[in-house]
Structures are given as C-alpha cells and as structure tokens.
XYZ file of C-alpha atoms in Angstrom:
91
model
C 69.827 178.790 242.167
C 72.423 180.998 243.178
C 72.728 181.712 246.796
C 75.424 182.400 249.345
C 77.930 182.161 246.651
C 76.922 178.850 245.502
C 75.428 177.471 242.341
C 73.230 174.985 243.157
C 70.980 172.735 240.545
C 68.615 169.968 241.728
C 69.459 170.603 245.377
C 73.112 170.090 244.762
C 75.933 172.460 245.057
C 77.936 172.523 241.676
C 80.363 174.914 242.448
C 81.498 177.880 244.853
C 81.112 181.655 242.985
C 83.295 184.491 243.708
C 81.538 187.639 245.352
C 81.387 190.792 243.222
C 83.011 189.287 240.391
C 81.412 188.483 236.578
C 80.523 184.939 236.209
C 79.690 183.625 232.458
C 77.459 180.668 232.385
C 76.717 178.888 229.300
C 73.298 176.397 229.046
C 73.023 173.839 226.434
C 69.941 171.632 226.258
C 68.463 169.079 223.952
C 64.779 170.296 223.841
C 61.845 169.047 221.729
C 59.749 165.872 221.646
C 61.760 162.835 222.268
C 64.631 164.877 224.033
C 67.331 163.410 226.028
C 66.075 165.116 229.278
C 69.564 166.092 229.859
C 71.499 169.557 229.912
C 75.043 170.572 230.266
C 76.136 173.752 232.010
C 79.481 175.862 231.619
C 80.569 178.074 234.603
C 83.382 180.643 234.159
C 84.182 182.822 236.774
C 85.933 186.018 235.762
C 89.928 185.171 235.708
C 89.283 181.326 236.313
C 89.234 178.172 234.064
C 85.670 176.962 232.877
C 83.954 174.363 234.986
C 81.726 171.950 232.698
C 78.692 169.992 234.359
C 77.448 167.419 231.836
C 74.388 165.298 231.868
C 72.265 167.419 234.136
C 68.639 166.116 234.524
C 65.852 168.357 233.606
C 63.477 169.525 236.283
C 60.726 167.661 234.612
C 60.394 164.750 232.217
C 57.762 166.591 230.352
C 60.279 169.731 229.620
C 60.281 170.332 225.846
C 60.571 173.827 225.188
C 61.205 177.399 226.989
C 58.147 179.220 227.330
C 59.331 181.847 229.960
C 62.741 183.037 231.441
C 62.876 185.337 234.294
C 65.124 186.431 237.198
C 63.870 186.752 240.666
C 65.146 187.356 244.089
C 63.887 185.876 247.448
C 65.734 188.284 249.442
C 64.280 189.881 252.409
C 66.368 192.724 252.175
C 67.261 195.119 249.377
C 69.588 193.213 246.548
C 70.921 193.693 243.170
C 71.900 191.244 240.255
C 73.318 192.057 237.065
C 72.555 190.382 233.782
C 74.769 191.495 230.524
C 74.946 189.509 226.993
C 71.815 187.593 227.443
C 71.729 185.327 224.271
C 69.374 182.591 223.427
C 69.811 180.600 220.110
C 68.433 177.569 218.344
C 71.337 175.515 217.082
C-alpha cells in the first residue's frame, strides 16, 4: 500500500516516499509449488540510493502464482497516479 507518502507492507511502514517524484519499485518473488513464501522489494526514489527489503512474507501461505495485477485508489476525492515501464518477467 502506498498512502500519505509511506510505503506499507503487511501493516508495517517500510519507508517514506517523496511527494511528486518518481519512485522505482522492483519486486522479486519465489513462486510456484514449494516456494519460500518470501519476496524482496527494492525501492529507489529519484535521486536517492536504493533501499532493499528482504524476506518479506507473502500475504497468503498458498500464494503460488500471479493471476491478477491491478492498481486502485481508495481516495474519496479526485486523485492521480502514474505507472511507467511496467515489466513482469519469469527468471
């Protein structure tokens, strides 16, 4: 979740995000049967060094594959967010 300039994972704030600046997010996850149940997130705000968060817990122990990806807003007033250079790869 991104809200109020904070990046939140599993109910915990991982880092503050700059307002009105690009932020590069890179996610790497071990998926498939028998996966580790963990994933890694690298956050790089424009002009700042990357911050790496390892061993993040999957939201569900049965998560094995990506079947849906979406971007939504829970705002009660008009809002805008931009997505650029989205890439999904199987390494």
